[in-house]
Amino acid sequence: MNGPYRGRFAPSPTGPLHAGSLVAALASWLDARAHQGQWLVRLEDTDRERCVAGADQLILRQLADCGLLPDEAPVWQSERSPLYQAPLDELVQRGLAYPCGCSRKDIELVLASQGQDRPRHSELIYPGTCRSGLHGKPARAWRLRTDIFMPNRPLAPVDIKVVAINKGANSMVGWQDRRLGAQQQDVATEVGDFVLKRADGGFAYQLAVVVDDAAQGITDVVRGEDLANNTARQILLQRQLGLATPRYLHTPLVCNAQGEKLSKQTGAPALDTGAPLAALNVAAAVLGLLPVADNLGDALASWVAEWRATWLAT
Ligand code: GLU
């Protein structure tokens, strides 16, 4: 670990909590309590178009109804823009981030000309068009170069050898997930140069989450498995910025009767926190914890003990 345990729950206020998001909230709270650490709540509202007015306060109320109270005042990413601009400027200055003038259509055309037609709605791997300049187009977004690895710390002699020999393979990121085990992703080939700041001027999730996890001294990220695929990008960014990498634990997802992940898009109903113990028991079952019918305080205490016995060594 990188210091005294600090965990967080970082919901995007795009709607109220549902049964799926409560699993991540409960797991991150339990992990913090089991480690006798601190638990923070961060409202990730940089994508203004996706946020719903009032959802932030509703989420905080739902968490409080469930007895999940943060140890520090919650923070809102929309109030922290200067914090994200400074590292972006640093990356640009070091030649690791660049402005991009491509629309989605432009990217699709280049990929098609390379014979790389992609199915609709899947993420496009950016072909690197604007790495060499904007070609007269106005800047729309800012992207991270994933083909150059330049960690923001002095390289030890052994690192220098690896960087020199592994040209092109430096974007391969491996990490040990506490639940999923060994993971790896080559960010350059599987994701490509990803966006740090969007065309609408908002900071992208990847940059904001990395900067905030470091600024808040987060040692352990516990979140839903649907976010596991973002972890390599975040670790790459941490390395380029010289920031510590937290430990990661990705929790099981909750699916609806059609087998789709519960989300606002799949019509997940808002969590009924009028009956918090019932809601928490459903989340606890997903995490493999035993049901508890007593009062809220006893239930949480019993799950902390169970969590400590199961997850503390990981
Ligand atoms: N705000 C992100 C979401 O709700 C989660 C961020 C994280 O836990 O890393 O999808």
JSON list of N, CA and C in Angstrom, two decimals, residues 94-162:
[
{"chain": "A", "resi": 94, "resn": "ARG", "atom": "N", "xyz": [5.52, 18.14, -22.45]},
{"chain": "A", "resi": 94, "resn": "ARG", "atom": "CA", "xyz": [6.48, 17.03, -22.59]},
{"chain": "A", "resi": 94, "resn": "ARG", "atom": "C", "xyz": [6.26, 16.24, -23.88]},
{"chain": "A", "resi": 95, "resn": "GLY", "atom": "N", "xyz": [5.33, 16.70, -24.72]},
{"chain": "A", "resi": 95, "resn": "GLY", "atom": "CA", "xyz": [5.10, 16.02, -26.00]},
{"chain": "A", "resi": 95, "resn": "GLY", "atom": "C", "xyz": [4.31, 14.73, -25.85]},
{"chain": "A", "resi": 96, "resn": "LEU", "atom": "N", "xyz": [3.64, 14.55, -24.71]},
{"chain": "A", "resi": 96, "resn": "LEU", "atom": "CA", "xyz": [2.91, 13.31, -24.48]},
{"chain": "A", "resi": 96, "resn": "LEU", "atom": "C", "xyz": [1.40, 13.45, -24.70]},
{"chain": "A", "resi": 97, "resn": "ALA", "atom": "N", "xyz": [0.95, 14.68, -24.87]},
{"chain": "A", "resi": 97, "resn": "ALA", "atom": "CA", "xyz": [-0.48, 14.89, -25.19]},
{"chain": "A", "resi": 97, "resn": "ALA", "atom": "C", "xyz": [-0.53, 15.94, -26.29]},
{"chain": "A", "resi": 98, "resn": "TYR", "atom": "N", "xyz": [-1.58, 15.86, -27.09]},
{"chain": "A", "resi": 98, "resn": "TYR", "atom": "CA", "xyz": [-1.65, 16.77, -28.25]},
{"chain": "A", "resi": 98, "resn": "TYR", "atom": "C", "xyz": [-3.11, 17.09, -28.59]},
{"chain": "A", "resi": 99, "resn": "PRO", "atom": "N", "xyz": [-3.32, 18.26, -29.22]},
{"chain": "A", "resi": 99, "resn": "PRO", "atom": "CA", "xyz": [-4.68, 18.60, -29.64]},
{"chain": "A", "resi": 99, "resn": "PRO", "atom": "C", "xyz": [-5.06, 17.78, -30.87]},
{"chain": "A", "resi": 100, "resn": "CYS", "atom": "N", "xyz": [-6.34, 17.44, -30.95]},
{"chain": "A", "resi": 100, "resn": "CYS", "atom": "CA", "xyz": [-6.82, 16.62, -32.06]},
{"chain": "A", "resi": 100, "resn": "CYS", "atom": "C", "xyz": [-8.02, 17.32, -32.69]},
{"chain": "A", "resi": 101, "resn": "GLY", "atom": "N", "xyz": [-8.02, 17.39, -34.01]},
{"chain": "A", "resi": 101, "resn": "GLY", "atom": "CA", "xyz": [-9.11, 18.08, -34.71]},
{"chain": "A", "resi": 101, "resn": "GLY", "atom": "C", "xyz": [-10.07, 17.11, -35.38]},
{"chain": "A", "resi": 102, "resn": "CYS", "atom": "N", "xyz": [-9.94, 15.81, -35.11]},
{"chain": "A", "resi": 102, "resn": "CYS", "atom": "CA", "xyz": [-10.75, 14.81, -35.83]},
{"chain": "A", "resi": 102, "resn": "CYS", "atom": "C", "xyz": [-12.15, 14.65, -35.23]},
{"chain": "A", "resi": 103, "resn": "SER", "atom": "N", "xyz": [-13.13, 14.59, -36.11]},
{"chain": "A", "resi": 103, "resn": "SER", "atom": "CA", "xyz": [-14.47, 14.21, -35.68]},
{"chain": "A", "resi": 103, "resn": "SER", "atom": "C", "xyz": [-14.55, 12.68, -35.73]},
{"chain": "A", "resi": 104, "resn": "ARG", "atom": "N", "xyz": [-15.63, 12.11, -35.20]},
{"chain": "A", "resi": 104, "resn": "ARG", "atom": "CA", "xyz": [-15.80, 10.66, -35.26]},
{"chain": "A", "resi": 104, "resn": "ARG", "atom": "C", "xyz": [-15.77, 10.17, -36.72]},
{"chain": "A", "resi": 105, "resn": "LYS", "atom": "N", "xyz": [-16.43, 10.97, -37.57]},
{"chain": "A", "resi": 105, "resn": "LYS", "atom": "CA", "xyz": [-16.50, 10.64, -39.01]},
{"chain": "A", "resi": 105, "resn": "LYS", "atom": "C", "xyz": [-15.08, 10.57, -39.60]},
{"chain": "A", "resi": 106, "resn": "ASP", "atom": "N", "xyz": [-14.24, 11.61, -39.27]},
{"chain": "A", "resi": 106, "resn": "ASP", "atom": "CA", "xyz": [-12.85, 11.63, -39.78]},
{"chain": "A", "resi": 106, "resn": "ASP", "atom": "C", "xyz": [-12.13, 10.34, -39.38]},
{"chain": "A", "resi": 107, "resn": "ILE", "atom": "N", "xyz": [-12.32, 9.95, -38.11]},
{"chain": "A", "resi": 107, "resn": "ILE", "atom": "CA", "xyz": [-11.61, 8.77, -37.59]},
{"chain": "A", "resi": 107, "resn": "ILE", "atom": "C", "xyz": [-12.09, 7.52, -38.32]},
{"chain": "A", "resi": 108, "resn": "GLU", "atom": "N", "xyz": [-13.42, 7.43, -38.52]},
{"chain": "A", "resi": 108, "resn": "GLU", "atom": "CA", "xyz": [-13.99, 6.27, -39.22]},
{"chain": "A", "resi": 108, "resn": "GLU", "atom": "C", "xyz": [-13.43, 6.16, -40.64]},
{"chain": "A", "resi": 109, "resn": "LEU", "atom": "N", "xyz": [-13.30, 7.33, -41.32]},
{"chain": "A", "resi": 109, "resn": "LEU", "atom": "CA", "xyz": [-12.81, 7.32, -42.70]},
{"chain": "A", "resi": 109, "resn": "LEU", "atom": "C", "xyz": [-11.38, 6.80, -42.77]},
{"chain": "A", "resi": 110, "resn": "VAL", "atom": "N", "xyz": [-10.53, 7.27, -41.83]},
{"chain": "A", "resi": 110, "resn": "VAL", "atom": "CA", "xyz": [-9.13, 6.80, -41.84]},
{"chain": "A", "resi": 110, "resn": "VAL", "atom": "C", "xyz": [-9.08, 5.31, -41.55]},
{"chain": "A", "resi": 111, "resn": "LEU", "atom": "N", "xyz": [-9.86, 4.87, -40.57]},
{"chain": "A", "resi": 111, "resn": "LEU", "atom": "CA", "xyz": [-9.84, 3.44, -40.22]},
{"chain": "A", "resi": 111, "resn": "LEU", "atom": "C", "xyz": [-10.32, 2.60, -41.40]},
{"chain": "A", "resi": 112, "resn": "ALA", "atom": "N", "xyz": [-11.37, 3.09, -42.10]},
{"chain": "A", "resi": 112, "resn": "ALA", "atom": "CA", "xyz": [-11.90, 2.35, -43.24]},
{"chain": "A", "resi": 112, "resn": "ALA", "atom": "C", "xyz": [-10.84, 2.27, -44.34]},
{"chain": "A", "resi": 113, "resn": "SER", "atom": "N", "xyz": [-10.10, 3.40, -44.55]},
{"chain": "A", "resi": 113, "resn": "SER", "atom": "CA", "xyz": [-9.08, 3.40, -45.61]},
{"chain": "A", "resi": 113, "resn": "SER", "atom": "C", "xyz": [-7.94, 2.43, -45.25]},
{"chain": "A", "resi": 114, "resn": "GLN", "atom": "N", "xyz": [-7.81, 2.12, -43.96]},
{"chain": "A", "resi": 114, "resn": "GLN", "atom": "CA", "xyz": [-6.79, 1.14, -43.54]},
{"chain": "A", "resi": 114, "resn": "GLN", "atom": "C", "xyz": [-7.39, -0.28, -43.50]},
{"chain": "A", "resi": 115, "resn": "GLY", "atom": "N", "xyz": [-8.62, -0.39, -43.97]},
{"chain": "A", "resi": 115, "resn": "GLY", "atom": "CA", "xyz": [-9.28, -1.69, -43.98]},
{"chain": "A", "resi": 115, "resn": "GLY", "atom": "C", "xyz": [-9.72, -2.13, -42.59]},
{"chain": "A", "resi": 116, "resn": "GLN", "atom": "N", "xyz": [-9.89, -1.14, -41.70]},
{"chain": "A", "resi": 116, "resn": "GLN", "atom": "CA", "xyz": [-10.24, -1.50, -40.32]},
{"chain": "A", "resi": 116, "resn": "GLN", "atom": "C", "xyz": [-11.67, -1.06, -39.98]},
{"chain": "A", "resi": 117, "resn": "ASP", "atom": "N", "xyz": [-12.62, -1.51, -40.75]},
{"chain": "A", "resi": 117, "resn": "ASP", "atom": "CA", "xyz": [-14.01, -1.17, -40.43]},
{"chain": "A", "resi": 117, "resn": "ASP", "atom": "C", "xyz": [-14.36, -1.72, -39.07]},
{"chain": "A", "resi": 118, "resn": "ARG", "atom": "N", "xyz": [-15.06, -0.91, -38.28]},
{"chain": "A", "resi": 118, "resn": "ARG", "atom": "CA", "xyz": [-15.39, -1.38, -36.94]},
{"chain": "A", "resi": 118, "resn": "ARG", "atom": "C", "xyz": [-16.90, -1.43, -36.78]},
{"chain": "A", "resi": 119, "resn": "PRO", "atom": "N", "xyz": [-17.38, -2.36, -35.97]},
{"chain": "A", "resi": 119, "resn": "PRO", "atom": "CA", "xyz": [-18.82, -2.44, -35.78]},
{"chain": "A", "resi": 119, "resn": "PRO", "atom": "C", "xyz": [-19.35, -1.14, -35.17]},
{"chain": "A", "resi": 120, "resn": "ARG", "atom": "N", "xyz": [-20.58, -0.84, -35.46]},
{"chain": "A", "resi": 120, "resn": "ARG", "atom": "CA", "xyz": [-21.17, 0.39, -34.92]},
{"chain": "A", "resi": 120, "resn": "ARG", "atom": "C", "xyz": [-21.19, 0.37, -33.40]},
{"chain": "A", "resi": 121, "resn": "HIS", "atom": "N", "xyz": [-21.07, 1.54, -32.81]},
{"chain": "A", "resi": 121, "resn": "HIS", "atom": "CA", "xyz": [-21.17, 1.75, -31.37]},
{"chain": "A", "resi": 121, "resn": "HIS", "atom": "C", "xyz": [-19.97, 1.25, -30.56]},
{"chain": "A", "resi": 122, "resn": "SER", "atom": "N", "xyz": [-19.01, 0.57, -31.21]},
{"chain": "A", "resi": 122, "resn": "SER", "atom": "CA", "xyz": [-17.87, 0.16, -30.40]},
{"chain": "A", "resi": 122, "resn": "SER", "atom": "C", "xyz": [-16.86, 1.31, -30.41]},
{"chain": "A", "resi": 123, "resn": "GLU", "atom": "N", "xyz": [-15.94, 1.30, -29.45]},
{"chain": "A", "resi": 123, "resn": "GLU", "atom": "CA", "xyz": [-14.98, 2.40, -29.37]},
{"chain": "A", "resi": 123, "resn": "GLU", "atom": "C", "xyz": [-14.01, 2.32, -30.53]},
{"chain": "A", "resi": 124, "resn": "LEU", "atom": "N", "xyz": [-13.68, 3.48, -31.09]},
{"chain": "A", "resi": 124, "resn": "LEU", "atom": "CA", "xyz": [-12.75, 3.51, -32.21]},
{"chain": "A", "resi": 124, "resn": "LEU", "atom": "C", "xyz": [-11.33, 3.64, -31.68]},
{"chain": "A", "resi": 125, "resn": "ILE", "atom": "N", "xyz": [-10.42, 2.89, -32.28]},
{"chain": "A", "resi": 125, "resn": "ILE", "atom": "CA", "xyz": [-9.01, 3.04, -31.89]},
{"chain": "A", "resi": 125, "resn": "ILE", "atom": "C", "xyz": [-8.44, 4.18, -32.74]},
{"chain": "A", "resi": 126, "resn": "TYR", "atom": "N", "xyz": [-8.11, 5.27, -32.08]},
{"chain": "A", "resi": 126, "resn": "TYR", "atom": "CA", "xyz": [-7.69, 6.47, -32.81]},
{"chain": "A", "resi": 126, "resn": "TYR", "atom": "C", "xyz": [-6.43, 6.18, -33.63]},
{"chain": "A", "resi": 127, "resn": "PRO", "atom": "N", "xyz": [-6.45, 6.49, -34.95]},
{"chain": "A", "resi": 127, "resn": "PRO", "atom": "CA", "xyz": [-5.31, 6.13, -35.80]},
{"chain": "A", "resi": 127, "resn": "PRO", "atom": "C", "xyz": [-4.10, 7.06, -35.67]},
{"chain": "A", "resi": 128, "resn": "GLY", "atom": "N", "xyz": [-4.17, 8.06, -34.81]},
{"chain": "A", "resi": 128, "resn": "GLY", "atom": "CA", "xyz": [-2.99, 8.90, -34.56]},
{"chain": "A", "resi": 128, "resn": "GLY", "atom": "C", "xyz": [-2.81, 10.05, -35.54]},
{"chain": "A", "resi": 129, "resn": "THR", "atom": "N", "xyz": [-3.87, 10.35, -36.31]},
{"chain": "A", "resi": 129, "resn": "THR", "atom": "CA", "xyz": [-3.79, 11.37, -37.36]},
{"chain": "A", "resi": 129, "resn": "THR", "atom": "C", "xyz": [-3.16, 12.69, -36.88]},
{"chain": "A", "resi": 130, "resn": "CYS", "atom": "N", "xyz": [-3.59, 13.20, -35.75]},
{"chain": "A", "resi": 130, "resn": "CYS", "atom": "CA", "xyz": [-3.15, 14.54, -35.32]},
{"chain": "A", "resi": 130, "resn": "CYS", "atom": "C", "xyz": [-1.89, 14.52, -34.46]},
{"chain": "A", "resi": 131, "resn": "ARG", "atom": "N", "xyz": [-1.26, 13.35, -34.35]},
{"chain": "A", "resi": 131, "resn": "ARG", "atom": "CA", "xyz": [0.02, 13.32, -33.60]},
{"chain": "A", "resi": 131, "resn": "ARG", "atom": "C", "xyz": [1.02, 14.27, -34.25]},
{"chain": "A", "resi": 132, "resn": "SER", "atom": "N", "xyz": [0.93, 14.37, -35.59]},
{"chain": "A", "resi": 132, "resn": "SER", "atom": "CA", "xyz": [1.91, 15.20, -36.31]},
{"chain": "A", "resi": 132, "resn": "SER", "atom": "C", "xyz": [1.40, 16.62, -36.53]},
{"chain": "A", "resi": 133, "resn": "GLY", "atom": "N", "xyz": [0.28, 17.00, -35.93]},
{"chain": "A", "resi": 133, "resn": "GLY", "atom": "CA", "xyz": [-0.25, 18.36, -36.11]},
{"chain": "A", "resi": 133, "resn": "GLY", "atom": "C", "xyz": [-1.71, 18.31, -36.49]},
{"chain": "A", "resi": 134, "resn": "LEU", "atom": "N", "xyz": [-2.34, 19.49, -36.46]},
{"chain": "A", "resi": 134, "resn": "LEU", "atom": "CA", "xyz": [-3.79, 19.55, -36.64]},
{"chain": "A", "resi": 134, "resn": "LEU", "atom": "C", "xyz": [-4.22, 19.58, -38.12]},
{"chain": "A", "resi": 135, "resn": "HIS", "atom": "N", "xyz": [-3.26, 19.67, -39.05]},
{"chain": "A", "resi": 135, "resn": "HIS", "atom": "CA", "xyz": [-3.57, 19.69, -40.49]},
{"chain": "A", "resi": 135, "resn": "HIS", "atom": "C", "xyz": [-4.61, 20.77, -40.80]},
{"chain": "A", "resi": 136, "resn": "GLY", "atom": "N", "xyz": [-4.45, 21.93, -40.19]},
{"chain": "A", "resi": 136, "resn": "GLY", "atom": "CA", "xyz": [-5.32, 23.07, -40.49]},
{"chain": "A", "resi": 136, "resn": "GLY", "atom": "C", "xyz": [-6.69, 23.03, -39.82]},
{"chain": "A", "resi": 137, "resn": "LYS", "atom": "N", "xyz": [-6.97, 21.95, -39.09]},
{"chain": "A", "resi": 137, "resn": "LYS", "atom": "CA", "xyz": [-8.30, 21.86, -38.44]},
{"chain": "A", "resi": 137, "resn": "LYS", "atom": "C", "xyz": [-8.24, 22.50, -37.06]},
{"chain": "A", "resi": 138, "resn": "PRO", "atom": "N", "xyz": [-9.36, 23.02, -36.54]},
{"chain": "A", "resi": 138, "resn": "PRO", "atom": "CA", "xyz": [-9.33, 23.53, -35.17]},
{"chain": "A", "resi": 138, "resn": "PRO", "atom": "C", "xyz": [-9.25, 22.38, -34.16]},
{"chain": "A", "resi": 139, "resn": "ALA", "atom": "N", "xyz": [-8.63, 22.65, -33.02]},
{"chain": "A", "resi": 139, "resn": "ALA", "atom": "CA", "xyz": [-8.53, 21.60, -31.98]},
{"chain": "A", "resi": 139, "resn": "ALA", "atom": "C", "xyz": [-9.90, 21.31, -31.42]},
{"chain": "A", "resi": 140, "resn": "ARG", "atom": "N", "xyz": [-10.24, 20.03, -31.33]},
{"chain": "A", "resi": 140, "resn": "ARG", "atom": "CA", "xyz": [-11.52, 19.63, -30.75]},
{"chain": "A", "resi": 140, "resn": "ARG", "atom": "C", "xyz": [-11.30, 18.98, -29.38]},
{"chain": "A", "resi": 141, "resn": "ALA", "atom": "N", "xyz": [-10.30, 18.13, -29.32]},
{"chain": "A", "resi": 141, "resn": "ALA", "atom": "CA", "xyz": [-10.07, 17.37, -28.08]},
{"chain": "A", "resi": 141, "resn": "ALA", "atom": "C", "xyz": [-8.57, 17.27, -27.85]},
{"chain": "A", "resi": 142, "resn": "TRP", "atom": "N", "xyz": [-8.20, 16.78, -26.69]},
{"chain": "A", "resi": 142, "resn": "TRP", "atom": "CA", "xyz": [-6.79, 16.56, -26.39]},
{"chain": "A", "resi": 142, "resn": "TRP", "atom": "C", "xyz": [-6.61, 15.08, -26.08]},
{"chain": "A", "resi": 143, "resn": "ARG", "atom": "N", "xyz": [-5.55, 14.50, -26.67]},
{"chain": "A", "resi": 143, "resn": "ARG", "atom": "CA", "xyz": [-5.34, 13.06, -26.51]},
{"chain": "A", "resi": 143, "resn": "ARG", "atom": "C", "xyz": [-3.97, 12.76, -25.92]},
{"chain": "A", "resi": 144, "resn": "LEU", "atom": "N", "xyz": [-3.88, 11.59, -25.25]},
{"chain": "A", "resi": 144, "resn": "LEU", "atom": "CA", "xyz": [-2.60, 11.12, -24.72]},
{"chain": "A", "resi": 144, "resn": "LEU", "atom": "C", "xyz": [-1.91, 10.27, -25.78]},
{"chain": "A", "resi": 145, "resn": "ARG", "atom": "N", "xyz": [-0.61, 10.49, -25.98]},
{"chain": "A", "resi": 145, "resn": "ARG", "atom": "CA", "xyz": [0.15, 9.60, -26.87]},
{"chain": "A", "resi": 145, "resn": "ARG", "atom": "C", "xyz": [0.39, 8.30, -26.13]},
{"chain": "A", "resi": 146, "resn": "THR", "atom": "N", "xyz": [-0.04, 7.21, -26.74]},
{"chain": "A", "resi": 146, "resn": "THR", "atom": "CA", "xyz": [0.18, 5.92, -26.07]},
{"chain": "A", "resi": 146, "resn": "THR", "atom": "C", "xyz": [1.37, 5.19, -26.69]},
{"chain": "A", "resi": 147, "resn": "ASP", "atom": "N", "xyz": [1.98, 5.83, -27.72]},
{"chain": "A", "resi": 147, "resn": "ASP", "atom": "CA", "xyz": [3.11, 5.17, -28.39]},
{"chain": "A", "resi": 147, "resn": "ASP", "atom": "C", "xyz": [4.46, 5.60, -27.81]},
{"chain": "A", "resi": 148, "resn": "ILE", "atom": "N", "xyz": [4.44, 6.58, -26.91]},
{"chain": "A", "resi": 148, "resn": "ILE", "atom": "CA", "xyz": [5.70, 7.00, -26.28]},
{"chain": "A", "resi": 148, "resn": "ILE", "atom": "C", "xyz": [5.55, 6.79, -24.79]},
{"chain": "A", "resi": 149, "resn": "PHE", "atom": "N", "xyz": [6.54, 6.18, -24.19]},
{"chain": "A", "resi": 149, "resn": "PHE", "atom": "CA", "xyz": [6.48, 6.00, -22.74]},
{"chain": "A", "resi": 149, "resn": "PHE", "atom": "C", "xyz": [7.61, 6.81, -22.13]},
{"chain": "A", "resi": 150, "resn": "MET", "atom": "N", "xyz": [7.25, 7.80, -21.32]},
{"chain": "A", "resi": 150, "resn": "MET", "atom": "CA", "xyz": [8.25, 8.66, -20.72]},
{"chain": "A", "resi": 150, "resn": "MET", "atom": "C", "xyz": [7.86, 8.89, -19.27]},
{"chain": "A", "resi": 151, "resn": "PRO", "atom": "N", "xyz": [8.17, 7.91, -18.41]},
{"chain": "A", "resi": 151, "resn": "PRO", "atom": "CA", "xyz": [7.71, 8.06, -17.02]},
{"chain": "A", "resi": 151, "resn": "PRO", "atom": "C", "xyz": [8.28, 9.31, -16.39]},
{"chain": "A", "resi": 152, "resn": "ASN", "atom": "N", "xyz": [7.49, 9.95, -15.56]},
{"chain": "A", "resi": 152, "resn": "ASN", "atom": "CA", "xyz": [7.89, 11.20, -14.94]},
{"chain": "A", "resi": 152, "resn": "ASN", "atom": "C", "xyz": [8.68, 10.93, -13.65]},
{"chain": "A", "resi": 153, "resn": "ARG", "atom": "N", "xyz": [9.78, 10.23, -13.82]},
{"chain": "A", "resi": 153, "resn": "ARG", "atom": "CA", "xyz": [10.68, 9.99, -12.68]},
{"chain": "A", "resi": 153, "resn": "ARG", "atom": "C", "xyz": [12.01, 9.57, -13.30]},
{"chain": "A", "resi": 154, "resn": "PRO", "atom": "N", "xyz": [13.10, 9.76, -12.57]},
{"chain": "A", "resi": 154, "resn": "PRO", "atom": "CA", "xyz": [14.38, 9.36, -13.17]},
{"chain": "A", "resi": 154, "resn": "PRO", "atom": "C", "xyz": [14.38, 7.86, -13.42]},
{"chain": "A", "resi": 155, "resn": "LEU", "atom": "N", "xyz": [14.87, 7.44, -14.56]},
{"chain": "A", "resi": 155, "resn": "LEU", "atom": "CA", "xyz": [14.89, 6.01, -14.86]},
{"chain": "A", "resi": 155, "resn": "LEU", "atom": "C", "xyz": [16.10, 5.34, -14.22]},
{"chain": "A", "resi": 156, "resn": "ALA", "atom": "N", "xyz": [15.86, 4.21, -13.60]},
{"chain": "A", "resi": 156, "resn": "ALA", "atom": "CA", "xyz": [16.97, 3.41, -13.08]},
{"chain": "A", "resi": 156, "resn": "ALA", "atom": "C", "xyz": [17.64, 2.75, -14.28]},
{"chain": "A", "resi": 157, "resn": "PRO", "atom": "N", "xyz": [18.92, 2.37, -14.18]},
{"chain": "A", "resi": 157, "resn": "PRO", "atom": "CA", "xyz": [19.62, 1.78, -15.35]},
{"chain": "A", "resi": 157, "resn": "PRO", "atom": "C", "xyz": [18.85, 0.63, -15.97]},
{"chain": "A", "resi": 158, "resn": "VAL", "atom": "N", "xyz": [18.21, -0.20, -15.14]},
{"chain": "A", "resi": 158, "resn": "VAL", "atom": "CA", "xyz": [17.48, -1.35, -15.69]},
{"chain": "A", "resi": 158, "resn": "VAL", "atom": "C", "xyz": [16.28, -0.88, -16.50]},
{"chain": "A", "resi": 159, "resn": "ASP", "atom": "N", "xyz": [15.60, 0.20, -16.05]},
{"chain": "A", "resi": 159, "resn": "ASP", "atom": "CA", "xyz": [14.46, 0.76, -16.80]},
{"chain": "A", "resi": 159, "resn": "ASP", "atom": "C", "xyz": [14.92, 1.27, -18.16]},
{"chain": "A", "resi": 160, "resn": "ILE", "atom": "N", "xyz": [16.08, 1.93, -18.16]},
{"chain": "A", "resi": 160, "resn": "ILE", "atom": "CA", "xyz": [16.57, 2.51, -19.41]},
{"chain": "A", "resi": 160, "resn": "ILE", "atom": "C", "xyz": [16.73, 1.41, -20.45]},
{"chain": "A", "resi": 161, "resn": "LYS", "atom": "N", "xyz": [17.26, 0.26, -20.01]},
{"chain": "A", "resi": 161, "resn": "LYS", "atom": "CA", "xyz": [17.44, -0.86, -20.94]},
{"chain": "A", "resi": 161, "resn": "LYS", "atom": "C", "xyz": [16.08, -1.33, -21.47]},
{"chain": "A", "resi": 162, "resn": "VAL", "atom": "N", "xyz": [15.12, -1.46, -20.55]},
{"chain": "A", "resi": 162, "resn": "VAL", "atom": "CA", "xyz": [13.79, -1.95, -20.94]},
{"chain": "A", "resi": 162, "resn": "VAL", "atom": "C", "xyz": [13.12, -0.99, -21.91]}
]
